[in-house]
JSON list of C-alpha atoms in Angstrom, two decimals:
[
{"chain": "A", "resi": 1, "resn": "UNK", "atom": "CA", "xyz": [18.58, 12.75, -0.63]},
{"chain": "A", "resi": 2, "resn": "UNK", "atom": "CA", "xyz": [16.12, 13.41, 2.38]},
{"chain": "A", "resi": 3, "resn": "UNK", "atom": "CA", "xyz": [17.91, 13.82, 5.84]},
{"chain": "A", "resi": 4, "resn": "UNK", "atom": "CA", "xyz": [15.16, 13.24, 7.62]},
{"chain": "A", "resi": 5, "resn": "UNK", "atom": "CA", "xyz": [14.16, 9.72, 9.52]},
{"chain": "A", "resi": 6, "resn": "UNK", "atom": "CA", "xyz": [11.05, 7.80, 7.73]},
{"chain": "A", "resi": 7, "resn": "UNK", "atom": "CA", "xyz": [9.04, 6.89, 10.58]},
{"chain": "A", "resi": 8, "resn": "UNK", "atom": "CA", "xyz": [6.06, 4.95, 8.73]},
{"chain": "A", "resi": 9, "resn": "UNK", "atom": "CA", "xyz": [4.35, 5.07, 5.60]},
{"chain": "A", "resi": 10, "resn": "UNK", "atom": "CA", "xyz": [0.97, 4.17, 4.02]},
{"chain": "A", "resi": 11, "resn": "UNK", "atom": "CA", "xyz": [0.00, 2.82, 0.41]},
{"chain": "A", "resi": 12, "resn": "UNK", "atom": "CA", "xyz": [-3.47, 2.38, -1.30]},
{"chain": "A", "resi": 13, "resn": "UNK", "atom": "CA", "xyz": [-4.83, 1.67, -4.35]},
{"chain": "A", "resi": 14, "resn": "UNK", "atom": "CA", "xyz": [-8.33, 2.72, -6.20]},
{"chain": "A", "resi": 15, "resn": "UNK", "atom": "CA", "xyz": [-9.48, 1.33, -9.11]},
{"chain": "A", "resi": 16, "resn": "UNK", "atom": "CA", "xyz": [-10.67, 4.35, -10.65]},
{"chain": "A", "resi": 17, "resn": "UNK", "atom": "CA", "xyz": [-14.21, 2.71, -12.61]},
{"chain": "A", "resi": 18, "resn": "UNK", "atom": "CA", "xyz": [-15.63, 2.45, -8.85]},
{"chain": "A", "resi": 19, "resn": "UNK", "atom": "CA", "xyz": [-15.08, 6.40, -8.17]},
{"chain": "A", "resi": 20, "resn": "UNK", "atom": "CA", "xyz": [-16.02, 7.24, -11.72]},
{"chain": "A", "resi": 21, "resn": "UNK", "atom": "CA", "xyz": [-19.16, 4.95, -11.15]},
{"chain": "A", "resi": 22, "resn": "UNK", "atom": "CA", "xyz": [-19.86, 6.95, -7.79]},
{"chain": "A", "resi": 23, "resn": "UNK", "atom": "CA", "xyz": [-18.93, 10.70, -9.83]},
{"chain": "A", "resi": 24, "resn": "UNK", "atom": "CA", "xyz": [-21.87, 9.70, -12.15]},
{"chain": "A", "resi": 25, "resn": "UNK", "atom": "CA", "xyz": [-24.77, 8.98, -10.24]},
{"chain": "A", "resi": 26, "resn": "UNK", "atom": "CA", "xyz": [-27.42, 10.40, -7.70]},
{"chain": "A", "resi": 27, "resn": "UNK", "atom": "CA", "xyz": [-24.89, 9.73, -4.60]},
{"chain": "A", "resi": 28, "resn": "UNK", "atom": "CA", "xyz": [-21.99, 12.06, -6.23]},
{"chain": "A", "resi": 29, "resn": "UNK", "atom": "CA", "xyz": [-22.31, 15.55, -4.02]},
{"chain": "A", "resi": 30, "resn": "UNK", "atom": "CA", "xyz": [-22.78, 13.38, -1.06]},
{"chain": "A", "resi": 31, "resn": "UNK", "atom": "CA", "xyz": [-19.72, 11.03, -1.17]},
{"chain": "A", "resi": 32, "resn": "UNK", "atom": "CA", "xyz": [-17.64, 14.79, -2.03]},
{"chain": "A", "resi": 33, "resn": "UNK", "atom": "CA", "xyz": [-19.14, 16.27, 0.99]},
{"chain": "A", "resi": 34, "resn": "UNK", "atom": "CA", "xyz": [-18.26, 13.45, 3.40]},
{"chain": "A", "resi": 35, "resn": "UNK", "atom": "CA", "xyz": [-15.04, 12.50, 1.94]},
{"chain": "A", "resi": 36, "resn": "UNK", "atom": "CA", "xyz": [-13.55, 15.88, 0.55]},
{"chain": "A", "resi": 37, "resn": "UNK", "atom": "CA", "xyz": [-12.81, 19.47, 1.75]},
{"chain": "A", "resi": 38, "resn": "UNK", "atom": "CA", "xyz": [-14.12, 23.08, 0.04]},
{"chain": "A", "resi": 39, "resn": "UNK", "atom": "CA", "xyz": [-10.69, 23.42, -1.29]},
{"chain": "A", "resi": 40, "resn": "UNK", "atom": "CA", "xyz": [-10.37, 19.58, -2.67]},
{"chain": "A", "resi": 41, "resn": "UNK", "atom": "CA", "xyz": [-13.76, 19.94, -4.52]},
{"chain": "A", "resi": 42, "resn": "UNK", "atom": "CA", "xyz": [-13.15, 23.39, -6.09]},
{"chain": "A", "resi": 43, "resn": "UNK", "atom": "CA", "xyz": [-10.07, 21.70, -7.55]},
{"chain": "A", "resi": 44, "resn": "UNK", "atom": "CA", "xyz": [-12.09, 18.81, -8.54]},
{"chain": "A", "resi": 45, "resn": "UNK", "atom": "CA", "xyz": [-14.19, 21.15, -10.50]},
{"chain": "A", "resi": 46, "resn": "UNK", "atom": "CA", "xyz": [-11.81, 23.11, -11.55]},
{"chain": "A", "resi": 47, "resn": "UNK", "atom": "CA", "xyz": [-10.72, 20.05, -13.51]},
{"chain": "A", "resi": 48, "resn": "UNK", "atom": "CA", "xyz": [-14.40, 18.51, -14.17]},
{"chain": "A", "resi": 49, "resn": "UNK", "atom": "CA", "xyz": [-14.47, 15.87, -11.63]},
{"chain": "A", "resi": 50, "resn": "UNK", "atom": "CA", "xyz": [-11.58, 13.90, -13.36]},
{"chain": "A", "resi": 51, "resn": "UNK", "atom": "CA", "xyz": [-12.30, 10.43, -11.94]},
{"chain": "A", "resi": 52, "resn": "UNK", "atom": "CA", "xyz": [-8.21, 9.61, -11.61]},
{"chain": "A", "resi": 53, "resn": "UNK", "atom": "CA", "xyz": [-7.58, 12.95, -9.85]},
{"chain": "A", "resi": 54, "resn": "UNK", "atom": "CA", "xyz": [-10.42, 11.87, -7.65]},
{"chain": "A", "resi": 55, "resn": "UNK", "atom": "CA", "xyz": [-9.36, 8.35, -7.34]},
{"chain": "A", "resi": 56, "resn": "UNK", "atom": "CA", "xyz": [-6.00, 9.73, -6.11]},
{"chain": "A", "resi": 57, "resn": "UNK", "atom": "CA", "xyz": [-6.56, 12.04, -3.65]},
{"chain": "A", "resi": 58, "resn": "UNK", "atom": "CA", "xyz": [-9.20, 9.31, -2.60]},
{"chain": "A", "resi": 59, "resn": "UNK", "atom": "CA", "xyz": [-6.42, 6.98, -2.11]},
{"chain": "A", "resi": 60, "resn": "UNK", "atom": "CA", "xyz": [-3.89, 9.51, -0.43]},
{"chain": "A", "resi": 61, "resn": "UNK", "atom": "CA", "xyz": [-6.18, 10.04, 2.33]},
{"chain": "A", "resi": 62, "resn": "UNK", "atom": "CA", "xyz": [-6.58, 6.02, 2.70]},
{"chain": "A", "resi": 63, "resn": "UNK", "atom": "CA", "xyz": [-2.95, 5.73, 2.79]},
{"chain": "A", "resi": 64, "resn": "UNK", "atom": "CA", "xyz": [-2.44, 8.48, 5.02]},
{"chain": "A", "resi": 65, "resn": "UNK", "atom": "CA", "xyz": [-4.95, 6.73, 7.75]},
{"chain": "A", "resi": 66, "resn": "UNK", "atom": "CA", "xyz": [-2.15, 4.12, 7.09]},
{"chain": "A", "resi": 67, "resn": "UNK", "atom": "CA", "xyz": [0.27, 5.94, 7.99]},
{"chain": "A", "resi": 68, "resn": "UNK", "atom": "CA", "xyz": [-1.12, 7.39, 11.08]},
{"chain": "A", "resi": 69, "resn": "UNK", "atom": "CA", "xyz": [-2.46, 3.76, 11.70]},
{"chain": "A", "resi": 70, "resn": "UNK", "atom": "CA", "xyz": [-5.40, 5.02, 12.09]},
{"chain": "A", "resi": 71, "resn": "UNK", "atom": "CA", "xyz": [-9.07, 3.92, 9.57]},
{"chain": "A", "resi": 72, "resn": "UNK", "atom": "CA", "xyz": [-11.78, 5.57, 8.85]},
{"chain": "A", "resi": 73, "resn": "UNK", "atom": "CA", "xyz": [-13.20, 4.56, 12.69]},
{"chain": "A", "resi": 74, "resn": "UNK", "atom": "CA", "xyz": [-10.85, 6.69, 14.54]},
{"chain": "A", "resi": 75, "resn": "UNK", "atom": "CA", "xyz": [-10.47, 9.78, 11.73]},
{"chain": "A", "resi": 76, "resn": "UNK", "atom": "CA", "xyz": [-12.67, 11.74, 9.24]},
{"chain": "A", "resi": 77, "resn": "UNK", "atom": "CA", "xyz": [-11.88, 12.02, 5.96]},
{"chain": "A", "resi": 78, "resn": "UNK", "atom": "CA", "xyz": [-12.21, 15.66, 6.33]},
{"chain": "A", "resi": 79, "resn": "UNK", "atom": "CA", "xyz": [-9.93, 15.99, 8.46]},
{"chain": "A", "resi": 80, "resn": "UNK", "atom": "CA", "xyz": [-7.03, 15.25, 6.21]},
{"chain": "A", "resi": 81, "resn": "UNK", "atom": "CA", "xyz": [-6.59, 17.83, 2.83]},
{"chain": "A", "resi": 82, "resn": "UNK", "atom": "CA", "xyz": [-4.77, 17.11, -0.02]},
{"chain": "A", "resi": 83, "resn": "UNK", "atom": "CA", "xyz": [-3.26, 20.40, -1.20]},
{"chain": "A", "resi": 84, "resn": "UNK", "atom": "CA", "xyz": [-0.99, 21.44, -4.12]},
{"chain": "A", "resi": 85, "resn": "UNK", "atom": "CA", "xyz": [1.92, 23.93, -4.76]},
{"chain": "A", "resi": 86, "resn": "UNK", "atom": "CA", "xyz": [2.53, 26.15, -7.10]},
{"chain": "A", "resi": 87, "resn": "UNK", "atom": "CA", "xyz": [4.89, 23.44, -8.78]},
{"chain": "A", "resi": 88, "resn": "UNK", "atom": "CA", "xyz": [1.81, 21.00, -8.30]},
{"chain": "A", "resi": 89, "resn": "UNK", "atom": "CA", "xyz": [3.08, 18.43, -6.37]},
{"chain": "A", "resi": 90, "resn": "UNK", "atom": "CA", "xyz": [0.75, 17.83, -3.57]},
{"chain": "A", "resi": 91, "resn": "UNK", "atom": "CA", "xyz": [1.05, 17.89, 0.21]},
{"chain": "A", "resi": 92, "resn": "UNK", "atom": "CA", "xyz": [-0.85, 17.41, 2.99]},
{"chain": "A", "resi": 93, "resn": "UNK", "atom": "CA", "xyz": [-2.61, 19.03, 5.75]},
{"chain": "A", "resi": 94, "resn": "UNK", "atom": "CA", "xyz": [-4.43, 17.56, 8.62]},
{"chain": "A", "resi": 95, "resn": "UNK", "atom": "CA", "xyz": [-6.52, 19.15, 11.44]},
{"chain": "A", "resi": 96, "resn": "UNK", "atom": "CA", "xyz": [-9.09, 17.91, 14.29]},
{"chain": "A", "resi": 97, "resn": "UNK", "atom": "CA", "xyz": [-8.22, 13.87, 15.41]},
{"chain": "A", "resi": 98, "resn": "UNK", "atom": "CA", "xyz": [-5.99, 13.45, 12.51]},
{"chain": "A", "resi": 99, "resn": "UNK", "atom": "CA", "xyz": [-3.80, 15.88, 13.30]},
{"chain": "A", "resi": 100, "resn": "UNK", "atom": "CA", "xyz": [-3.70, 14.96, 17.18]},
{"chain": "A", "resi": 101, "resn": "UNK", "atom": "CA", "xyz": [-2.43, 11.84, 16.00]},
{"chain": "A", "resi": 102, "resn": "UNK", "atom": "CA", "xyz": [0.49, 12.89, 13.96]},
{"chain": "A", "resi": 103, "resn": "UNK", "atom": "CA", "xyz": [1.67, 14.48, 17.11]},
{"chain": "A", "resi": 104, "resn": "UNK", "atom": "CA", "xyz": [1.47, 11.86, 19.77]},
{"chain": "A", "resi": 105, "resn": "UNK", "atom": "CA", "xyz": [3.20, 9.97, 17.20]},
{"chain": "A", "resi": 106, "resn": "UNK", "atom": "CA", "xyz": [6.01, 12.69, 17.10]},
{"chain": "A", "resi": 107, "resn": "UNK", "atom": "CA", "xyz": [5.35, 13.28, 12.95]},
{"chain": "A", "resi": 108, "resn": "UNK", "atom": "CA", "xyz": [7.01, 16.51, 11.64]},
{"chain": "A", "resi": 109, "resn": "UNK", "atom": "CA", "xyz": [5.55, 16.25, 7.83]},
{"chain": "A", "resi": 110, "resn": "UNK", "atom": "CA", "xyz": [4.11, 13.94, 5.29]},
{"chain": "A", "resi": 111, "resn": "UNK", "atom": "CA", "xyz": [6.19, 13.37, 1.53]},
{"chain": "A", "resi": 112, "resn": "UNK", "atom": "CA", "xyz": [3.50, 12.10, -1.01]},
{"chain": "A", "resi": 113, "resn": "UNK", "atom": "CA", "xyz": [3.09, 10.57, -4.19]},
{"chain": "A", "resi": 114, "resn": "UNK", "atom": "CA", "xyz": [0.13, 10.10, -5.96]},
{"chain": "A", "resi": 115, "resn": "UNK", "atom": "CA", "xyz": [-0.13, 8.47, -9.52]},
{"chain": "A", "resi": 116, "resn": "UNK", "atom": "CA", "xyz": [-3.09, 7.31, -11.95]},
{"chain": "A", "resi": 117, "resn": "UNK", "atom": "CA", "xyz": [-3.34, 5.48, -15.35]},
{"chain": "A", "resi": 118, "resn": "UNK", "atom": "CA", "xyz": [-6.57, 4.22, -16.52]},
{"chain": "A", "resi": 119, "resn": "UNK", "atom": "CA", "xyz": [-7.63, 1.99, -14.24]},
{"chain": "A", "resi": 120, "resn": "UNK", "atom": "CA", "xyz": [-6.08, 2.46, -10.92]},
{"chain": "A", "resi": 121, "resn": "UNK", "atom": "CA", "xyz": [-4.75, 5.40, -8.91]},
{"chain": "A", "resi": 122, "resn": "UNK", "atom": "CA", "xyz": [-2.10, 4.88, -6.18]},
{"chain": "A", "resi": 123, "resn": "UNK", "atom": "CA", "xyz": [-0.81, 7.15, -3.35]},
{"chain": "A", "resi": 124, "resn": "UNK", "atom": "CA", "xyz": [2.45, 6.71, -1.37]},
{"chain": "A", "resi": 125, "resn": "UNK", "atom": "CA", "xyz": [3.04, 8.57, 1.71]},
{"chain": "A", "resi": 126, "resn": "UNK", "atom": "CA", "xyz": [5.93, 8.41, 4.19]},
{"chain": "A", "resi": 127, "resn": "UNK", "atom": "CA", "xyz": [5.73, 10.32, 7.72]},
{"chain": "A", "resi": 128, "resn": "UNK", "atom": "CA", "xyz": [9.40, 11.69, 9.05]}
]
């Protein structure tokens, strides 16, 4: 049971054929660069550019602009990191704008859940 208040959440989906389209042409180390972190893409290539690990930390950081109620006008991708533990469940940092806004909105931490089958990915994230 978590003690702590949920104070607002985010969801998105990503049908994972439009990332893996993206992954395999000329456009692929640009939409990484602008989207994605060092540390996101060494994982990515780590695991050779999976296109569901892609599509879901693609859609974590859309539902995470969710959360903050914020799009990608007010924040940079870059500016929120999808990170994992030792355990590998993921978490989240944020710096620059995106961070700014988690604390005028008096956020503490992020819970997340991403999952992928085939043709979609989905990430879940609640603020407390």
């Amino acid at each position: 049971m978590v003690d702590e208040k949920v104070l607002s959440n985010g969801v998105d989906i990503v049908k994972v054929k439009r990332i893996k389209k993206i992954l395999g042409s000329t456009h692929k180390d640009l939409f990484l660069r602008k989207i994605f972190n060092k540390e996101e893409i060494l994982y990515f290539e780590h695991n050779n550019y999976n296109p569901k690990s892609v599509s879901g930390y693609f859609a974590a950081k859309e539902a995470i602009m969710k959360t903050l109620g914020k799009g990608m006008d007010k924040l940079s991708f870059r500016d929120i990191t999808i990170l994992k533990t030792k355990d590998n469940k993921p978490y989240i940092k944020l710096s620059g704008k995106a961070e700014d806004y988690m604390e005028t909105l008096g956020l503490s931490d992020f819970k997340i859940s991403i999952s992928h089958e085939d043709e979609y990915a989905l990430a879940f994230v609640i603020a407390v």
